[in-house]
Coordinates of C-alpha atoms in Angstrom, one line a residue:
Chain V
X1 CA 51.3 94.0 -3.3
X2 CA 53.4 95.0 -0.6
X3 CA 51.6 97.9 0.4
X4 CA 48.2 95.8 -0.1
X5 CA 49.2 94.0 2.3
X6 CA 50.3 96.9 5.0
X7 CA 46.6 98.5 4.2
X8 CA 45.1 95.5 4.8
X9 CA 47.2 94.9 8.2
X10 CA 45.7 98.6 8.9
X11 CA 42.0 98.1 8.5
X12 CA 41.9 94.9 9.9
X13 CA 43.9 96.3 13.2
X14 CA 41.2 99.1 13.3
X15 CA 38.2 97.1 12.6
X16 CA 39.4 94.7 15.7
X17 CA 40.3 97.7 17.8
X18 CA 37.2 99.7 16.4
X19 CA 36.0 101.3 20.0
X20 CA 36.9 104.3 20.2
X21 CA 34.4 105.7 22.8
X22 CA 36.7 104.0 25.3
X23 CA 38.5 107.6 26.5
X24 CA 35.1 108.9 27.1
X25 CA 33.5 105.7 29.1
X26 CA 36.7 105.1 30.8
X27 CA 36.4 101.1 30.1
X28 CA 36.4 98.5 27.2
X29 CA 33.7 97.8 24.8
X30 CA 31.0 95.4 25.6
X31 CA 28.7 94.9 23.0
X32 CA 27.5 91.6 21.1
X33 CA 30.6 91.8 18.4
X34 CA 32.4 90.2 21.5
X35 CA 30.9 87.3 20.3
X36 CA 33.6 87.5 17.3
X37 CA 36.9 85.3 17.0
X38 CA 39.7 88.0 16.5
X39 CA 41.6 86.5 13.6
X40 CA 45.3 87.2 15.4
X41 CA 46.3 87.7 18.9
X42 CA 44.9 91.2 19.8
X43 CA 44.0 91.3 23.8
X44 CA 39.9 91.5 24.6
X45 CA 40.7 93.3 28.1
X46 CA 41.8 96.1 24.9
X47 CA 39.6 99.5 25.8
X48 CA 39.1 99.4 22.0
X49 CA 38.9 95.6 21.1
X50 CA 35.7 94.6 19.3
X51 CA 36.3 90.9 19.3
X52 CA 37.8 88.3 21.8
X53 CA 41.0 86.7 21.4
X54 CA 41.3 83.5 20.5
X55 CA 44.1 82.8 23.0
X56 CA 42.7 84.2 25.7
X57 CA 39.2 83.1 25.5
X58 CA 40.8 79.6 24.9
X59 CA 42.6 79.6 28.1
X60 CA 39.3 81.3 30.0
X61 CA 36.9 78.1 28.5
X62 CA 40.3 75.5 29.7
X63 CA 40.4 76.6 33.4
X64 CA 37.3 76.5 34.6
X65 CA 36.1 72.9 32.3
X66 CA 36.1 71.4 35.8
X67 CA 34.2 73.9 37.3
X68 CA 31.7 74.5 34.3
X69 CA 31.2 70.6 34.4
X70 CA 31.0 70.2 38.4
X71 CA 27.9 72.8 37.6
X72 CA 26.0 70.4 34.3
X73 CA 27.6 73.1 31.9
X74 CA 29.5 71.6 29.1
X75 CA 31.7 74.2 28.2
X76 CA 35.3 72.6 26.0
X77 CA 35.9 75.5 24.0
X78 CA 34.6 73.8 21.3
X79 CA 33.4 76.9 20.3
X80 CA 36.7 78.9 20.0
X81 CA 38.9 75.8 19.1
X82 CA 36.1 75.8 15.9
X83 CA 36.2 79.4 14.8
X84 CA 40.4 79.8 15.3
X85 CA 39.7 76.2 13.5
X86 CA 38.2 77.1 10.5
X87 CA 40.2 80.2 10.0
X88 CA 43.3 78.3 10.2
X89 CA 41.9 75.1 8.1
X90 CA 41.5 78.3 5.5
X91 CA 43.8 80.8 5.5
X92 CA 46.7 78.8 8.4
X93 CA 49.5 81.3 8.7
X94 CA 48.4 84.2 6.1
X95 CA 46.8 85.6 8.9
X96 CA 50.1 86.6 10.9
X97 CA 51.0 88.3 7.7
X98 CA 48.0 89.8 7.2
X99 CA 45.5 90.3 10.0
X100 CA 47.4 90.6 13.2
X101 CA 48.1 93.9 14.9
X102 CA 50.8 92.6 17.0
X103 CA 52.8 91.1 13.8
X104 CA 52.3 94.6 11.8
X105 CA 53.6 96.9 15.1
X106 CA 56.4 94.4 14.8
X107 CA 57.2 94.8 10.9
X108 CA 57.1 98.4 11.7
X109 CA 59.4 98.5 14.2
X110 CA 61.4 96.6 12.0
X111 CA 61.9 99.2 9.3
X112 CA 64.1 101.3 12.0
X113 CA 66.9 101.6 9.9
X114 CA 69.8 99.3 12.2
X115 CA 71.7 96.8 12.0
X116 CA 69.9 93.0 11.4
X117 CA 70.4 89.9 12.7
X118 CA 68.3 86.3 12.1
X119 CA 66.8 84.3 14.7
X120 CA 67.8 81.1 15.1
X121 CA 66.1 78.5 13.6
X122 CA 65.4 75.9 16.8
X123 CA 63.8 78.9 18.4
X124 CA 61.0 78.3 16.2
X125 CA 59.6 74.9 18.7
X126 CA 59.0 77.5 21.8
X127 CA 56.2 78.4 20.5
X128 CA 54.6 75.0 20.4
X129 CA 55.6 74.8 23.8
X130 CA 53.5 77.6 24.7
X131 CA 50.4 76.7 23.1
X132 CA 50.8 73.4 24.9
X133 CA 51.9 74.0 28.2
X134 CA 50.4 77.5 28.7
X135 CA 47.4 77.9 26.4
X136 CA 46.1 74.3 27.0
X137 CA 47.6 71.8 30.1
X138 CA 48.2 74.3 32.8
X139 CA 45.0 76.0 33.0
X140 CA 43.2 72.9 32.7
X141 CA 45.7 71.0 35.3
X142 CA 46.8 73.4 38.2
X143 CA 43.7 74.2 39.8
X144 CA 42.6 76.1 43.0
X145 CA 40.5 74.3 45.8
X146 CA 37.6 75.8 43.5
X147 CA 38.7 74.0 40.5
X148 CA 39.6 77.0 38.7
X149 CA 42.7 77.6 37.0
X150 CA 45.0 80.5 35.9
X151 CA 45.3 81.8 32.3
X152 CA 49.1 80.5 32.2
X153 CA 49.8 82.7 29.0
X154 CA 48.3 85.6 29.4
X155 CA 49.3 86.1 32.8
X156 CA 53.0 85.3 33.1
X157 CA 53.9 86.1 29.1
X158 CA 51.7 87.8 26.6
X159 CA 53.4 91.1 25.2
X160 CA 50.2 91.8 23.0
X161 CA 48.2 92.0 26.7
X162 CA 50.7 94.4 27.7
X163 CA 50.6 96.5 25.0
X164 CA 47.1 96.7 24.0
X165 CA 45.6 96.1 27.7
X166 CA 48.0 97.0 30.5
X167 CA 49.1 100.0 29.6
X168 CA 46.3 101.6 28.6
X169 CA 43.7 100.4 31.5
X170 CA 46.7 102.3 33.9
X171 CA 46.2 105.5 31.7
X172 CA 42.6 105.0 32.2
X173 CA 41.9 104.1 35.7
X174 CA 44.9 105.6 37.5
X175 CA 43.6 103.6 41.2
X176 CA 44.8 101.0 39.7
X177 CA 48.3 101.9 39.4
X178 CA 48.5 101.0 43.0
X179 CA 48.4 97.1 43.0
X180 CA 51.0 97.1 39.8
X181 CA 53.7 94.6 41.3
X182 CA 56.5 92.6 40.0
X183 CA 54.3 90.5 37.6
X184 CA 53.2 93.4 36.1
X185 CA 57.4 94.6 35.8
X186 CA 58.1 91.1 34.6
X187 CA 55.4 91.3 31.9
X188 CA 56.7 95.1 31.3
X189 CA 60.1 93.7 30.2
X190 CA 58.9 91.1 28.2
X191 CA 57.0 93.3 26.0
X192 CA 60.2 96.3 25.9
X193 CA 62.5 92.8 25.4
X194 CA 60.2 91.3 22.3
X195 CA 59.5 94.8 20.8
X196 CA 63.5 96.1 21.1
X197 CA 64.6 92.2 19.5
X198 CA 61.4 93.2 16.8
X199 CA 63.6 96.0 15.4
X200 CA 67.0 94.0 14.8
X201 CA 65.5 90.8 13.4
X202 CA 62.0 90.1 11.6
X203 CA 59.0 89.3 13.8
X204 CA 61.0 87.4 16.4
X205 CA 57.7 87.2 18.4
X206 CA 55.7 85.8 15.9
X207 CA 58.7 82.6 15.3
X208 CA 59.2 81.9 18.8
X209 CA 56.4 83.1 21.5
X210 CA 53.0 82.9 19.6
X211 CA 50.8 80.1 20.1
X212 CA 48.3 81.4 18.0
X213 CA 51.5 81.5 14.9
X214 CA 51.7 78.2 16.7
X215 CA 48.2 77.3 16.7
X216 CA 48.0 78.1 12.7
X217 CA 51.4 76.9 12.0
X218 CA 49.4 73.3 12.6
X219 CA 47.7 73.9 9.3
X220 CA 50.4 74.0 6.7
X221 CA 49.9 71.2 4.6
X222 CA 45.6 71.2 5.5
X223 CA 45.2 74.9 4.9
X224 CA 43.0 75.8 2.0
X225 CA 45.3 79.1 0.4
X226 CA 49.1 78.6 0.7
X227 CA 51.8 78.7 -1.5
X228 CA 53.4 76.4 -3.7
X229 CA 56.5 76.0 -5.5
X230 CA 56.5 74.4 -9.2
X231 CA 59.6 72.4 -8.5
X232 CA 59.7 72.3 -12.8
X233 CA 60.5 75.8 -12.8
X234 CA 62.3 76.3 -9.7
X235 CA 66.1 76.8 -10.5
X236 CA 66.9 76.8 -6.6
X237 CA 68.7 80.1 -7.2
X238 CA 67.7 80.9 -3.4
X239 CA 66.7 84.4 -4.2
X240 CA 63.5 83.5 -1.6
X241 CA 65.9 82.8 1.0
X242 CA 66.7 86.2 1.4
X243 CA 63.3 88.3 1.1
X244 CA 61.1 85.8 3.1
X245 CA 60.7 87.7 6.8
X246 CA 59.9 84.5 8.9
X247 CA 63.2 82.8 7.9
X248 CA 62.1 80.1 5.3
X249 CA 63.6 78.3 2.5
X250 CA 60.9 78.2 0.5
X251 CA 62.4 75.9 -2.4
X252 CA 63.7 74.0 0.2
X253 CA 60.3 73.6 2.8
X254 CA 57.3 75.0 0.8
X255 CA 55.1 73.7 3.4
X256 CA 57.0 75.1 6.2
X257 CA 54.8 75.7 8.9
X258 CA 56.6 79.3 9.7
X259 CA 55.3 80.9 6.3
X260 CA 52.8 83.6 6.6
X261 CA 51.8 83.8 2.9
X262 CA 53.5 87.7 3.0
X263 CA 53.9 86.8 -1.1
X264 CA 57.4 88.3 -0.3
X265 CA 59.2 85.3 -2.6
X266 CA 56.5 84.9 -4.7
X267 CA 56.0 88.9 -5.7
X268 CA 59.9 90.1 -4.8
X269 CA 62.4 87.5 -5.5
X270 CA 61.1 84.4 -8.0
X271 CA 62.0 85.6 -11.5
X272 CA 61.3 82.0 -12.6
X273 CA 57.6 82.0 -11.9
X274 CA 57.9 79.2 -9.9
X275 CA 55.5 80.4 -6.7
X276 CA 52.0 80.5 -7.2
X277 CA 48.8 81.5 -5.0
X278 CA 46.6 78.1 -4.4
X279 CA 43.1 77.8 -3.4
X280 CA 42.8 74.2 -2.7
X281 CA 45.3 73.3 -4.9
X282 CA 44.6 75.1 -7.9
X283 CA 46.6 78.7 -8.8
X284 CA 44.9 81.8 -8.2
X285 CA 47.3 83.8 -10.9
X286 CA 45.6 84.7 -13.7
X287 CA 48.5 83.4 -15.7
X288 CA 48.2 79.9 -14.4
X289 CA 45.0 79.6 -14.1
X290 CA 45.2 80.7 -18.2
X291 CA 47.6 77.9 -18.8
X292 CA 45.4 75.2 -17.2
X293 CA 42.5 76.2 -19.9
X294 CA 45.2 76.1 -22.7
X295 CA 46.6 72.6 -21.4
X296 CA 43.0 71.5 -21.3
X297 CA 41.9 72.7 -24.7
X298 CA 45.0 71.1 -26.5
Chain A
X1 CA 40.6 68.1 -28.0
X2 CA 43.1 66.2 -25.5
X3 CA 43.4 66.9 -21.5
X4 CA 46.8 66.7 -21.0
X5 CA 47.1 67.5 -17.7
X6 CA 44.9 69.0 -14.4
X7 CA 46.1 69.8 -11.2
X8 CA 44.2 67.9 -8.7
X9 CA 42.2 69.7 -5.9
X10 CA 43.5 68.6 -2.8
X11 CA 41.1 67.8 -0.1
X12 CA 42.4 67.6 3.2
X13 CA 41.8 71.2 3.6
X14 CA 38.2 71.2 2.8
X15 CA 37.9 67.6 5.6
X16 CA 39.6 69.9 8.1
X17 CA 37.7 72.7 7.6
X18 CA 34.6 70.4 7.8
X19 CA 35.8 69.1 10.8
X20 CA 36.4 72.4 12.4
X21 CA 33.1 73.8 11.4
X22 CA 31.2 71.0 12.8
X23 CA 33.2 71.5 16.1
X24 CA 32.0 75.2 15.8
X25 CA 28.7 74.2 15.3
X26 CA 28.8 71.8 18.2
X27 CA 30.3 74.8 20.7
X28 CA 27.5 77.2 19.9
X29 CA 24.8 74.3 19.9
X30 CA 26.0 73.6 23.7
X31 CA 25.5 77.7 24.2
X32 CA 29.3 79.0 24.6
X33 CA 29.1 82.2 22.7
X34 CA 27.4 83.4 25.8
X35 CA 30.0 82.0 27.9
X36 CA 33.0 84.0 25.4
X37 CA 31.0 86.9 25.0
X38 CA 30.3 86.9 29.5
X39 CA 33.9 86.6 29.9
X40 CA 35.1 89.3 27.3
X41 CA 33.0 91.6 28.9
X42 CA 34.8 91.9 31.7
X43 CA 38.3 93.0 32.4
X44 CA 40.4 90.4 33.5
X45 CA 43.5 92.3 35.7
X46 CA 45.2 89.1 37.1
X47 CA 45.2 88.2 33.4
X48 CA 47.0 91.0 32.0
X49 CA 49.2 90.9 34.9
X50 CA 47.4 93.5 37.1
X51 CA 46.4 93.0 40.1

């Protein structure tokens, strides 16, 4: 399942980065799958990004609802806040784990065989932080004399922008290596900073800078597939403790908003069969969903 | 034959996922999709940190 899981991580970061004309043209795609919520955070200014990102196109829509309303055009992000919505009311957090770029470059990295450490659990809440301050009440509070805002996040923090954006668009259009400044050195060492912490501990950026982890994270006991732990069967051995890459206790916190549905505990370390796939409640396993018919027929 | 037991389907995920869709529905009713797909369309340099 494990290696599932890294070919779906694949396709779905080259189906969402699917433009590769962009060498040729010199710029980033602009066709009508723009119109597309990218399921994780994967940068639209991206020579080859086919969809928009959620968090960006979120902050775009929040600091310029003055503006937008000033001018009779009733733009919330209703739209975005809808499609992120829905993905997260049915996957929530199994997206990190399996359909965004910036969390597989950072399980990559952290195969380079070193030494490991955790990252600390309180950590976790700075990413809440930065959906709300960042994503949301900045751009819509700090305005210009225009009543247009900045996109907080994208600006000052996002390592995915960086990656996928910055550096390339320099590559591509070398005049504009001339107004990089210290904002673009600050962002710089945030992404060398999140991507050198990414190979001593698992996906540190994903449990403490994401709003979008933090964004899905909101869905963990309203999402429609998750995990869930038979506490009948469970022996609390803790043998989930030590395979689960975001940190959780899964006997302890099934619901925890940090899991990203890897099926690490359920595939790697439960001996017990007490993990099981849900859809709505009801186990996806064949051998459960076998049991329920013989429970029923008896 | 006896039911002895059935795992309930839960439901909060399926009101949320209403709720969500609706707002969807609401946002491209009210014309945004133009709005996303005019803005990523264009490369935003103060936004990456360009600029």
């Amino acid at each position: 399942m494990e290696l599932g899981r890294k070919w779906v991580q694949l396709v779905i970061a080259f189906l969402t980065n699917g433009y590769w004309g962009f060498p040729a043209t010199r710029t980033i795609y602009q066709g009508p799958l723009k119109v597309v919520c990218a399921p994780g955070l994967n940068c639209y200014s991206c020579p080859a990004a086919t969809t928009y990102c959620p968090m960006g196109a979120l902050q775009q829509l929040m600091l310029s609802i003055r503006f937008n309303l000033e001018n009779g055009q009733y733009f919330l992000g209703w739209y975005v806040l809808g499609c992120i919505g829905v993905v997260g009311a049915f996957l929530g957090r199994l997206v990190c784990g399996w359909a965004c770029p910036f969390g597989f470059i950072q399980e990559l990295l952290y195969k380079i065989p070193t030494r490991k450490f955790l990252v600390p659990r309180p950590l976790r809440f700075v990413k809440y932080g930065m959906l709300f301050f960042l994503v949301i009440l900045l751009p819509l509070v700090v305005v210009n004399e225009f009543g247009m805002g900045i996109t907080w996040y994208c600006k000052y923090i996002c390592p995915a922008g960086t990656l996928e954006a910055g550096l390339p668009l320099l590559w591509l259009q070398p005049e504009l290596r001339q107004t990089v400044g210290l904002l673009f050195y600050n962002k710089l060492a945030l992404l060398v900073f999140f991507l050198s912490w990414a190979v001593v501990a698992s996906r540190p950026f994903c449990r403490v800078a994401c709003p979008l982890g933090a964004f899905y994270g909101l869905f963990s006991r309203a999402r429609l597939v998750k995990l869930q732990l038979d506490p009948a069967k469970c022996t609390n051995c803790k043998a989930c403790h030590y395979v689960c890459p975001m940190g959780v206790k899964f006997n302890e916190s099934p619901e925890d908003a940090e899991c990203i549905t890897c099926l690490a505990c359920m595939e790697r370390a439960c001996k017990f069969d007490a993990i099981s796939l849900t859809v709505g409640g009801i186990p996806l396993r064949a051998g459960e969903v076998r049991k329920i018919v013989v429970e029923k027929t008896e | 034959m006896v039911m002895k037991k059935k795992k309930p389907i839960q439901k909060l995920p399926f009101v949320v996922l209403l709720f969500f869709l609706l707002l969807f529905l609401a946002g491209v009713m009210s014309g945004e999709p133009s709005r996303v797909l005019e803005q990523s369309w264009q490369i935003c340099l103060s936004c990456i940190g360009i600029g």
